[in-house]
PDB file of C-alpha atoms in Angstrom:
ATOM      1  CA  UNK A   1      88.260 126.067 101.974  1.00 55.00           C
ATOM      2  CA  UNK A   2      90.293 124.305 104.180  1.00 57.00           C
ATOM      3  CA  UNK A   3      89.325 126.452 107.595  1.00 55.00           C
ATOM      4  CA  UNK A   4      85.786 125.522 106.317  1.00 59.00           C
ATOM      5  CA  UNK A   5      86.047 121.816 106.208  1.00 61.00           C
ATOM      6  CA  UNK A   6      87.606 122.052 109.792  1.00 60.00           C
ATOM      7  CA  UNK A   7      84.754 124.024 111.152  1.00 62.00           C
ATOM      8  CA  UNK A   8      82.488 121.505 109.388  1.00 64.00           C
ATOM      9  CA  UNK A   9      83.861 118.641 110.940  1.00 70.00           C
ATOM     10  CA  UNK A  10      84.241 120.517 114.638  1.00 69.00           C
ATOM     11  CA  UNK A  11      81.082 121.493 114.809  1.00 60.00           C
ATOM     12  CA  UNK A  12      79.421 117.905 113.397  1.00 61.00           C
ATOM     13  CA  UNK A  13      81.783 116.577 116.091  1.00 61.00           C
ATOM     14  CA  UNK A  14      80.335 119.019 118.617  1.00 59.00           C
ATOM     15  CA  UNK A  15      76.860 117.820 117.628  1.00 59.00           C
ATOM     16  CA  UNK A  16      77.443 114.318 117.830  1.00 57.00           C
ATOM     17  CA  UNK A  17      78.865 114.455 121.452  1.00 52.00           C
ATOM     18  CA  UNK A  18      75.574 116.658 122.343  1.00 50.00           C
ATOM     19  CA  UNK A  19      73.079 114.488 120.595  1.00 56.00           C
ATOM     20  CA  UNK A  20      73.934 111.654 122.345  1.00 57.00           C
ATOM     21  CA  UNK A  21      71.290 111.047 124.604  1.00 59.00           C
ATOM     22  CA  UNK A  22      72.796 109.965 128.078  1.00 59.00           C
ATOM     23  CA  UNK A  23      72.825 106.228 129.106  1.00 56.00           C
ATOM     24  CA  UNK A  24      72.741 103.587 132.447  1.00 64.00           C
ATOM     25  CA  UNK A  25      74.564 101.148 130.488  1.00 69.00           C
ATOM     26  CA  UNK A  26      78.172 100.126 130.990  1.00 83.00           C
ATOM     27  CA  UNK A  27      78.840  99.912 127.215  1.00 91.00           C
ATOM     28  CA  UNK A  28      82.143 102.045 126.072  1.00 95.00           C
ATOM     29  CA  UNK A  29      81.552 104.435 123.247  1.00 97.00           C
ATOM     30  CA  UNK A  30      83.704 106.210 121.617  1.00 97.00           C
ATOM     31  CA  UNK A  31      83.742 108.540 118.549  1.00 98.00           C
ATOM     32  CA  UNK A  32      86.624 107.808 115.495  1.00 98.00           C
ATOM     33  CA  UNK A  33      87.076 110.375 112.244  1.00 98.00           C
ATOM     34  CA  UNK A  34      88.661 108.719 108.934  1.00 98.00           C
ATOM     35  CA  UNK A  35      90.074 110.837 106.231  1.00 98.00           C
ATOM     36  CA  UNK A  36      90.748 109.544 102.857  1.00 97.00           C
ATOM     37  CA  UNK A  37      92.143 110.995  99.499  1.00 97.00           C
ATOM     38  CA  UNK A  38      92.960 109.244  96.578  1.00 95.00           C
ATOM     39  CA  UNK A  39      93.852 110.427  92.847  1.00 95.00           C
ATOM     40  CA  UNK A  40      91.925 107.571  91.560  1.00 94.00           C
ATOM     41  CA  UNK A  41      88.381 108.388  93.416  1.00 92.00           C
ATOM     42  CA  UNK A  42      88.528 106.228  96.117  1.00 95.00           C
ATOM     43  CA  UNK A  43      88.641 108.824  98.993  1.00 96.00           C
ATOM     44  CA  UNK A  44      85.099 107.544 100.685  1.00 96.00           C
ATOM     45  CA  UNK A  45      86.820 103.727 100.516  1.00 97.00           C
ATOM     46  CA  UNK A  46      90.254 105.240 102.008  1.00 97.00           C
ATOM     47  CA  UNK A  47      88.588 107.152 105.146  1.00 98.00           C
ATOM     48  CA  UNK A  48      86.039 104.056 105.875  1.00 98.00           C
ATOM     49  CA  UNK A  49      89.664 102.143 105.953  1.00 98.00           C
ATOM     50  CA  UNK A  50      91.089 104.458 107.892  1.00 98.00           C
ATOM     51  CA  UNK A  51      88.139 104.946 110.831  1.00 98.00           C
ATOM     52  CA  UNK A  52      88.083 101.114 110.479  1.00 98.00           C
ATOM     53  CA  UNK A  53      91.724 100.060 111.291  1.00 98.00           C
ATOM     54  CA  UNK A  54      91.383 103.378 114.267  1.00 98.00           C
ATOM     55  CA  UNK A  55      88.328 101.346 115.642  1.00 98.00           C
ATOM     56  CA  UNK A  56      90.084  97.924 115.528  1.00 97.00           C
ATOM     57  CA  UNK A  57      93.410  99.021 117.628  1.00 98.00           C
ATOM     58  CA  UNK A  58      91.291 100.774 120.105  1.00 97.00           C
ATOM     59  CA  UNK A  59      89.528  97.322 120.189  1.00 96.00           C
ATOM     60  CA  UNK A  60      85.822  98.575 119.596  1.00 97.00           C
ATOM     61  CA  UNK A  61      84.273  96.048 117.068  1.00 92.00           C
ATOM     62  CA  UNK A  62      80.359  97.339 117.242  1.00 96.00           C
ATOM     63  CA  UNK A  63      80.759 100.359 115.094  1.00 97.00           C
ATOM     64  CA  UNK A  64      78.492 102.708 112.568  1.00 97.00           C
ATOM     65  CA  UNK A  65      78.619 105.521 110.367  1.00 98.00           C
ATOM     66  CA  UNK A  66      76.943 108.478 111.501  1.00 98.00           C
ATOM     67  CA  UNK A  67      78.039 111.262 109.095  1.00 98.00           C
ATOM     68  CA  UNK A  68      80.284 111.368 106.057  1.00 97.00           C
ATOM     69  CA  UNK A  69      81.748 114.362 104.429  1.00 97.00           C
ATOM     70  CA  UNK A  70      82.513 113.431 100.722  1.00 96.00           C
ATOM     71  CA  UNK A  71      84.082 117.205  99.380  1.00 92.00           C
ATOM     72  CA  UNK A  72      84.561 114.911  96.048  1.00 91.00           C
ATOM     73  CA  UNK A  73      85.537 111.759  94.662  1.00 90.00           C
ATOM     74  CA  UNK A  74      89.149 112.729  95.632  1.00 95.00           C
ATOM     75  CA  UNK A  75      88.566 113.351 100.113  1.00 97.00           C
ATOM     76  CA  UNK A  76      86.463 112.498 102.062  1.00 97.00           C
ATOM     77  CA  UNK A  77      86.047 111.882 105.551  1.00 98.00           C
ATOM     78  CA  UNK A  78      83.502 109.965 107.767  1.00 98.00           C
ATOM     79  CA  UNK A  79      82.426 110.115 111.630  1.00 98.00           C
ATOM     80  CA  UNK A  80      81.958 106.374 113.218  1.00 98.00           C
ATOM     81  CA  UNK A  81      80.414 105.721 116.368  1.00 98.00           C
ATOM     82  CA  UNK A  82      81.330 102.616 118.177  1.00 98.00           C
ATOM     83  CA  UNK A  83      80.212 100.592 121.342  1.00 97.00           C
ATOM     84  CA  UNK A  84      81.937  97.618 123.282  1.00 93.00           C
TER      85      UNK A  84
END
């Protein structure tokens, strides 16, 4: 289970990176992954948190959610894309 929610997340990665259609602007963008568990079902909540606070030390404020992985109410993790 586990080596498939790695290869998941690789290869959505992967995909991201190629999708990205190439730009002549000077923004910055940059990819950040948040995981999140909880007992109490919360795990989406936690890994928004988590890609969040990894967005806000890098200092990238522009940011959105491009894929989320929610394997239940207990983990998650989500893919944000962000620009500055």
């Amino acid at each position: 289970m586990r080596k498939t929610l790695l290869a998941l997340i690789g290869a959505a990665t992967i995909m991201g990176t190629l999708a990205t259609p190439a730009s002549a602007s000077a923004l910055e963008t940059r990819e950040f992954v948040g995981h999140g568990s909880s007992d109490f079902g919360l795990a989406l909540f936690y890994a928004r948190q988590d890609a969040r606070s990894q967005a806000e030390r890098a200092g990238f404020s522009n940011c959105e959610e491009y894929f989320k992985l929610v394997i239940s109410p207990y983990a998650a993790t989500v893919f944000w894309r962000c620009t500055r």
